[in-house]
C-alpha atoms as a PDB file:
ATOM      1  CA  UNK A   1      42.012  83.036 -10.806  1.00  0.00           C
ATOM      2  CA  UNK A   2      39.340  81.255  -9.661  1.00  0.00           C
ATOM      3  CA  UNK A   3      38.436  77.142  -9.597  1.00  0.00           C
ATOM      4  CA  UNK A   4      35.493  75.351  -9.280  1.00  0.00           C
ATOM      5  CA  UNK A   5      37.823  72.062  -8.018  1.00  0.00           C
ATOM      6  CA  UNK A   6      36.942  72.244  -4.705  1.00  0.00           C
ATOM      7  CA  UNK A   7      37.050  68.800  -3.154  1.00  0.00           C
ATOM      8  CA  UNK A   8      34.545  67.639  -0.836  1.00  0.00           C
ATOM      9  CA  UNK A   9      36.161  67.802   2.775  1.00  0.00           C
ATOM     10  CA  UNK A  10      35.472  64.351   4.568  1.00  0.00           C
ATOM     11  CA  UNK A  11      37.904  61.343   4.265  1.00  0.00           C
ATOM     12  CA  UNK A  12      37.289  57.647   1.760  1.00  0.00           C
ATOM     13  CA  UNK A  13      36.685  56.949  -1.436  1.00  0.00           C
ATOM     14  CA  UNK A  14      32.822  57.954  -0.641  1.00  0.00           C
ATOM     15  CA  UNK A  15      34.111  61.414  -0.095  1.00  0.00           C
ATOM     16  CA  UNK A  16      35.934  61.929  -2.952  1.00  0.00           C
ATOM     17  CA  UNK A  17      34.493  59.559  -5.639  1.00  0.00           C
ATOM     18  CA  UNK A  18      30.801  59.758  -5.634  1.00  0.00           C
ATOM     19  CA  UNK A  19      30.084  63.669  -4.577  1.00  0.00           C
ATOM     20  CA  UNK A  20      32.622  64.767  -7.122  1.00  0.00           C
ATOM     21  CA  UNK A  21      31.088  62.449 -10.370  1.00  0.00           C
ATOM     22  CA  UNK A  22      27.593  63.752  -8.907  1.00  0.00           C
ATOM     23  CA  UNK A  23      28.415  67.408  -8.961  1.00  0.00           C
ATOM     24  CA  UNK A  24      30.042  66.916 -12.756  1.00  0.00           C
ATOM     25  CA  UNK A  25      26.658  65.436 -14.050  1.00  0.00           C
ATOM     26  CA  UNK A  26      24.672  68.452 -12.458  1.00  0.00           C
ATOM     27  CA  UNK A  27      27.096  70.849 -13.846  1.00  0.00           C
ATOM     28  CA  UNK A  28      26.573  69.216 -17.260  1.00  0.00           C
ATOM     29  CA  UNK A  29      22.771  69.266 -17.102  1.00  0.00           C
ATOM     30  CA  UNK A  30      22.951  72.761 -16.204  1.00  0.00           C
ATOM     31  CA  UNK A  31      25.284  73.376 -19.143  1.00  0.00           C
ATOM     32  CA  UNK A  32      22.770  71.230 -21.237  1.00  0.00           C
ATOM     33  CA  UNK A  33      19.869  73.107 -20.249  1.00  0.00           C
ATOM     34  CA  UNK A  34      21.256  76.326 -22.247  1.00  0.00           C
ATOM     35  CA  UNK A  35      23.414  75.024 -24.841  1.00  0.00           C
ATOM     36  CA  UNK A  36      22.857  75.333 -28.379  1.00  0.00           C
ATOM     37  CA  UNK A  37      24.478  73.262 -31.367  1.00  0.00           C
ATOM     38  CA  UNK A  38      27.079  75.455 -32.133  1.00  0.00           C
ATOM     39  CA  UNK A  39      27.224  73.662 -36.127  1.00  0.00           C
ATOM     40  CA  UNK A  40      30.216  72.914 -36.555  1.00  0.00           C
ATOM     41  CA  UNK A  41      31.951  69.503 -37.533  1.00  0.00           C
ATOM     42  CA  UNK A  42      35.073  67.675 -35.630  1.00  0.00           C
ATOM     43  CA  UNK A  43      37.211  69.691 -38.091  1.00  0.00           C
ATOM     44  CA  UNK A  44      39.505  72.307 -36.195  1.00  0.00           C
ATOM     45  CA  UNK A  45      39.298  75.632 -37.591  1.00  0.00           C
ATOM     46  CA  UNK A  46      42.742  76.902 -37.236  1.00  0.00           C
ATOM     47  CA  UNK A  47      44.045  72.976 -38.327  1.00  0.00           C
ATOM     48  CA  UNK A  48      46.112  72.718 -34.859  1.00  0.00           C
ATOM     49  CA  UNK A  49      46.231  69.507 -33.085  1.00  0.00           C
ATOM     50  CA  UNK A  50      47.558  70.165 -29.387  1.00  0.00           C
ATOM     51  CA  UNK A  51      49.384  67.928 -27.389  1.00  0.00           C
ATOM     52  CA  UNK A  52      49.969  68.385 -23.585  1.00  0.00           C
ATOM     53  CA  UNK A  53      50.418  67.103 -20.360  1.00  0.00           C
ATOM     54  CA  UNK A  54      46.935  66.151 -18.300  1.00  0.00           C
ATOM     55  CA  UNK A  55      47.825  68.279 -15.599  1.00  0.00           C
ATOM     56  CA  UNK A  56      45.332  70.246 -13.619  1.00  0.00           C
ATOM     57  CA  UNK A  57      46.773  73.210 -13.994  1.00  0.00           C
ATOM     58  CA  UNK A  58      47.199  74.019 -17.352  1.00  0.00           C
ATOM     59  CA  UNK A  59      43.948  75.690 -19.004  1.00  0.00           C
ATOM     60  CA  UNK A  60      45.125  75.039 -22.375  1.00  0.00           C
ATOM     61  CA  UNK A  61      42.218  76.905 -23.890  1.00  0.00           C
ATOM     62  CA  UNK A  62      42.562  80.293 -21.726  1.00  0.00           C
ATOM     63  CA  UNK A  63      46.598  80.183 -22.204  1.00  0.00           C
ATOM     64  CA  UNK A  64      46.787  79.645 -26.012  1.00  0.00           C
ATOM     65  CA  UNK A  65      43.647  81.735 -26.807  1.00  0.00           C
ATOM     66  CA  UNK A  66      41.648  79.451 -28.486  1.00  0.00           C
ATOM     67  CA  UNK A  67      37.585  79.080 -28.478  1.00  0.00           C
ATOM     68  CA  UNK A  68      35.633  75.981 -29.286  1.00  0.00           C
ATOM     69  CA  UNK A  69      36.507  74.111 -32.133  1.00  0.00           C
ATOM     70  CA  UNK A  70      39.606  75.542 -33.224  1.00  0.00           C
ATOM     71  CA  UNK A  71      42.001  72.581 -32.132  1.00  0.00           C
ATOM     72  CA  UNK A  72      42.502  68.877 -31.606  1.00  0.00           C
ATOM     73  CA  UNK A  73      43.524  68.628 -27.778  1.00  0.00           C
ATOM     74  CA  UNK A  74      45.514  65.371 -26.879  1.00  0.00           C
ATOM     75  CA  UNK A  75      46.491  64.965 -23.251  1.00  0.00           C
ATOM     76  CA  UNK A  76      48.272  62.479 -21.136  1.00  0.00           C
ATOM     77  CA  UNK A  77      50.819  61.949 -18.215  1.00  0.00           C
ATOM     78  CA  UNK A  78      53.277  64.342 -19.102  1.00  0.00           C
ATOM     79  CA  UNK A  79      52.815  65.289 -22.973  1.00  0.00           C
ATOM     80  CA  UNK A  80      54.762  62.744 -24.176  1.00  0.00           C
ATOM     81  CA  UNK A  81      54.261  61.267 -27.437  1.00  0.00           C
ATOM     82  CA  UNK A  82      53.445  57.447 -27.863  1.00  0.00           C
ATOM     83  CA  UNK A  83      51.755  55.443 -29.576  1.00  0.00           C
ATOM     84  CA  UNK A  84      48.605  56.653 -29.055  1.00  0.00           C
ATOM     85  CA  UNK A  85      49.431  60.223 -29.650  1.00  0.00           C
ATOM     86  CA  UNK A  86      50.984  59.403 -33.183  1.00  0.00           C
ATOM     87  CA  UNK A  87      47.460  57.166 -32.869  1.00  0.00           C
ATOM     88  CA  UNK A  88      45.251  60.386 -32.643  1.00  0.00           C
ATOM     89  CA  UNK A  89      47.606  62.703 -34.693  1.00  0.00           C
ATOM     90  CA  UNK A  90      47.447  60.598 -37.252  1.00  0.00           C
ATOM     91  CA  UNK A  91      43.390  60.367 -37.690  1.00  0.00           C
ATOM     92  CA  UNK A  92      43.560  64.132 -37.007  1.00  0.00           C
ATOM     93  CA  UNK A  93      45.936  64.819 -39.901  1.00  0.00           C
ATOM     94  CA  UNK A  94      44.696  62.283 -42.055  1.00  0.00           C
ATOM     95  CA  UNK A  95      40.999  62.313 -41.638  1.00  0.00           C
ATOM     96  CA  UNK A  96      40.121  65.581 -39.994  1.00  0.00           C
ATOM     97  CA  UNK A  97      42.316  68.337 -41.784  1.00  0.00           C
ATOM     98  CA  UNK A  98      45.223  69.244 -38.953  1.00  0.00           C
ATOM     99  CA  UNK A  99      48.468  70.835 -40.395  1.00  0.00           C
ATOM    100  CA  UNK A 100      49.853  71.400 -37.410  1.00  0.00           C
ATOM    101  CA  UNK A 101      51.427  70.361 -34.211  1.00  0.00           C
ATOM    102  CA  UNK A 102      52.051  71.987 -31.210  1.00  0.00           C
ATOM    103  CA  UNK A 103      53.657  70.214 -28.230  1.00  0.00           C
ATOM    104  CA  UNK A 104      53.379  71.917 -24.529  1.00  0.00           C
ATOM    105  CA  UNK A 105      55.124  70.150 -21.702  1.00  0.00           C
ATOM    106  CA  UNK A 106      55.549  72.023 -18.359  1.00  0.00           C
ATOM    107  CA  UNK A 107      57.511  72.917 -15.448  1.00  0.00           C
ATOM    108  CA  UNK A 108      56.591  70.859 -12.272  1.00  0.00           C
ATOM    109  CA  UNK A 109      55.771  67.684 -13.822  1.00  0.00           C
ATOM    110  CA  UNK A 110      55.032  64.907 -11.766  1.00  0.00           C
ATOM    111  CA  UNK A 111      56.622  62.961 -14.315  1.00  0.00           C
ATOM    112  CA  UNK A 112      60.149  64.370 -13.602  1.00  0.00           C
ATOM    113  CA  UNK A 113      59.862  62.366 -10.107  1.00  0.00           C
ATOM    114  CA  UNK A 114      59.105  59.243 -11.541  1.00  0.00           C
ATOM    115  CA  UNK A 115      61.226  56.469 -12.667  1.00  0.00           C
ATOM    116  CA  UNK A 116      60.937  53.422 -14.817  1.00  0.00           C
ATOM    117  CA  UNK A 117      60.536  51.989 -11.385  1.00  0.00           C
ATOM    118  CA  UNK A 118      56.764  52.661 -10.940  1.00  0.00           C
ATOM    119  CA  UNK A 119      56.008  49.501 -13.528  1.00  0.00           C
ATOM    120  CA  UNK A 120      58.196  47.180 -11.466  1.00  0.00           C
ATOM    121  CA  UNK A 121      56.281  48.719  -8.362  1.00  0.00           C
ATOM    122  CA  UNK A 122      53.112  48.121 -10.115  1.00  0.00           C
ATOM    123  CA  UNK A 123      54.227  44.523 -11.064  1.00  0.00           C
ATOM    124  CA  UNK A 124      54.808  43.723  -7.882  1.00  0.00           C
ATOM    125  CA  UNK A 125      51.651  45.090  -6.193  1.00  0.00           C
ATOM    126  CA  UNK A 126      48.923  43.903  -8.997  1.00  0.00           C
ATOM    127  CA  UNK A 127      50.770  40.572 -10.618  1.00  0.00           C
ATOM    128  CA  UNK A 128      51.288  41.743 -13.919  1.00  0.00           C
ATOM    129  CA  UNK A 129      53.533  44.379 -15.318  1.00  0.00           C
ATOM    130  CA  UNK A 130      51.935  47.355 -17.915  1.00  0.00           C
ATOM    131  CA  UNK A 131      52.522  46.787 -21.294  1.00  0.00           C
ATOM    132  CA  UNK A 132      53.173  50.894 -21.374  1.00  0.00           C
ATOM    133  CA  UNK A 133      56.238  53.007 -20.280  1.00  0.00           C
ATOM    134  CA  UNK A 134      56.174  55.393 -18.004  1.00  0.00           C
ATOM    135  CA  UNK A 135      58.280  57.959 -20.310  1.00  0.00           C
ATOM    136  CA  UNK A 136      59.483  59.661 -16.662  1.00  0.00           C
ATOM    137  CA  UNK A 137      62.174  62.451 -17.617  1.00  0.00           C
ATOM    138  CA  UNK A 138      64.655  64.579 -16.049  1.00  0.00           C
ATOM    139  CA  UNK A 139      64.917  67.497 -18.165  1.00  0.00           C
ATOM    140  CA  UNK A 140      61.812  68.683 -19.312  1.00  0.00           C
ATOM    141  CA  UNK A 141      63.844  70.781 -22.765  1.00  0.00           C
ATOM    142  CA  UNK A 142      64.694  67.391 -23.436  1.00  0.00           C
ATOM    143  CA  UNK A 143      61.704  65.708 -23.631  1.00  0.00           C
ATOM    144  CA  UNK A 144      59.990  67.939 -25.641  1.00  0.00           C
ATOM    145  CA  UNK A 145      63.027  67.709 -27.913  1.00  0.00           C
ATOM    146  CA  UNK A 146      62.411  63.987 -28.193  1.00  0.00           C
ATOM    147  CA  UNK A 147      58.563  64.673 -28.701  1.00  0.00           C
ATOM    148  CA  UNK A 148      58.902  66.991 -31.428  1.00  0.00           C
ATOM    149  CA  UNK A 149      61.557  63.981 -33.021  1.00  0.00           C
ATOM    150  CA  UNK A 150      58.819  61.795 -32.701  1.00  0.00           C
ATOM    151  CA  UNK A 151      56.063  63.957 -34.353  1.00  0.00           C
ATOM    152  CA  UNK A 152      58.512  64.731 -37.269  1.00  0.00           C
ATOM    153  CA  UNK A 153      59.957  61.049 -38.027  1.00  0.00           C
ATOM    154  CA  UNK A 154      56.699  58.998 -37.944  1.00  0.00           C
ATOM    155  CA  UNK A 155      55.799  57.421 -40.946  1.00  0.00           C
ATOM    156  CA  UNK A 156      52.152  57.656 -40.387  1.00  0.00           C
ATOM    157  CA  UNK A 157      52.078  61.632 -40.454  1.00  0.00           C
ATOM    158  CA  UNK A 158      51.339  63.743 -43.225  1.00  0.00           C
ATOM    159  CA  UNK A 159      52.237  66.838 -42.235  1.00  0.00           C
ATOM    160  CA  UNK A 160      55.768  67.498 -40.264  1.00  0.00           C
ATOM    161  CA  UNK A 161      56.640  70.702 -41.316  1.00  0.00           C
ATOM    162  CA  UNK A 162      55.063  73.217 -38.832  1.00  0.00           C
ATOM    163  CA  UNK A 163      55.753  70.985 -35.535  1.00  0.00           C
ATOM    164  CA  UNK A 164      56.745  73.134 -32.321  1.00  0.00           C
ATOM    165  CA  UNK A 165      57.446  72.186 -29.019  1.00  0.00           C
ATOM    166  CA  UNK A 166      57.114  74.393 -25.322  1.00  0.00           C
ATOM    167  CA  UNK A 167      57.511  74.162 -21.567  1.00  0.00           C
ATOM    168  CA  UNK A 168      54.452  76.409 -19.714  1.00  0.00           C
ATOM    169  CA  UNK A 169      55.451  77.605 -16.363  1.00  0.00           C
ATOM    170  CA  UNK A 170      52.714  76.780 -14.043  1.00  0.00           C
ATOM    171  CA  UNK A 171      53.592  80.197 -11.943  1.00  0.00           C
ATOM    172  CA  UNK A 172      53.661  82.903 -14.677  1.00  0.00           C
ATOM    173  CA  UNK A 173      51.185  81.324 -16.801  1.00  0.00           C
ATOM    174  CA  UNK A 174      54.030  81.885 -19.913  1.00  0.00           C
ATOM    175  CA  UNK A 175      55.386  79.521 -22.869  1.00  0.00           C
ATOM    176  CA  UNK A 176      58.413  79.216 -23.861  1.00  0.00           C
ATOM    177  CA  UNK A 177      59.818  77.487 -26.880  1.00  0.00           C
ATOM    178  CA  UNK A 178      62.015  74.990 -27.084  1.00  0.00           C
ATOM    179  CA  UNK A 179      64.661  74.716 -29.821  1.00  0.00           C
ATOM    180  CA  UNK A 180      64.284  71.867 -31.927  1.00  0.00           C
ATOM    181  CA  UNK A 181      68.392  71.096 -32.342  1.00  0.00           C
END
């Protein structure tokens, strides 16, 4: 496997802020320069709305198979759903066609080293405390347990049915599904 995330060796923000943003908008003119409007609306194809973790390491397009346009992808710190993921699911059942859910958590989360602690840290170093949890967890089965509970007891979703929930293991590249009960 190769990457292209290479950071800039050098120390400071200089290093690792500006270079990094600059060699993103080259790579998108580039890309620009030979793409063509593939026609197709914000509907996903195979009416799957994806929600994972933001971390690096999981290609969520390569693993699962899927090409451009197939999927809704909703990512943040650790998969979870909150607010704003019932937020997004909700537009993407309810205004964009999506039938189904699939939740992907994964081994090595930073989020399992965490604690409720990191607001009162944050509190204490910027003056005011987050209005958001950090939704840290221990056991990984678990929380995708209490994700998929989320997904299928909002109110604001359509379609609960056909909701599924898996851990990826960052070294074998592999899902594996969690049961539900």
């Amino acid at each position: 496997m190769t990457t292209s995330a290479a950071v800039p060796s050098g120390s400071g923000d200089a290093m690792t802020r500006g270079p990094v943003t600059d060699r993103l908008v080259e790579a998108n003119e580039r890309y620009a320069a030979e793409f063509t409007d593939p026609g197709m609306d914000a509907r996903p194809v195979l009416q799957v709305a994806v929600v994972a973790c933001m971390d690096a390491r999981l290609d969520l397009h390569a693993a699962l198979g899927l090409e451009l346009g197939d999927c809704h992808t909703i990512r943040n710190a650790g998969g979870v759903v909150t607010d704003d993921v019932i937020r997004s699911l909700t537009i993407s059942q309810r205004a964009l066609g999506t039938r189904s859910v699939v939740l992907i958590h994964h081994t090595g989360c930073g989020l399992e080293s965490l604690t409720e602690e990191f607001r009162h840290d944050l509190e204490m170093e910027v003056g005011q405390r987050p209005a958001w949890a950090v939704e840290a967890f221990r056991d990984v089965d678990q929380d995708v347990r209490q994700s998929m509970q989320r997904v299928r007891t909002s109110p604001f979703l359509l379609h609960t049915d056909d909701v599924r929930g898996f851990v990826f293991d960052v070294r074998t590249g592999l899902l594996r599904e969690v049961d539900p009960a």
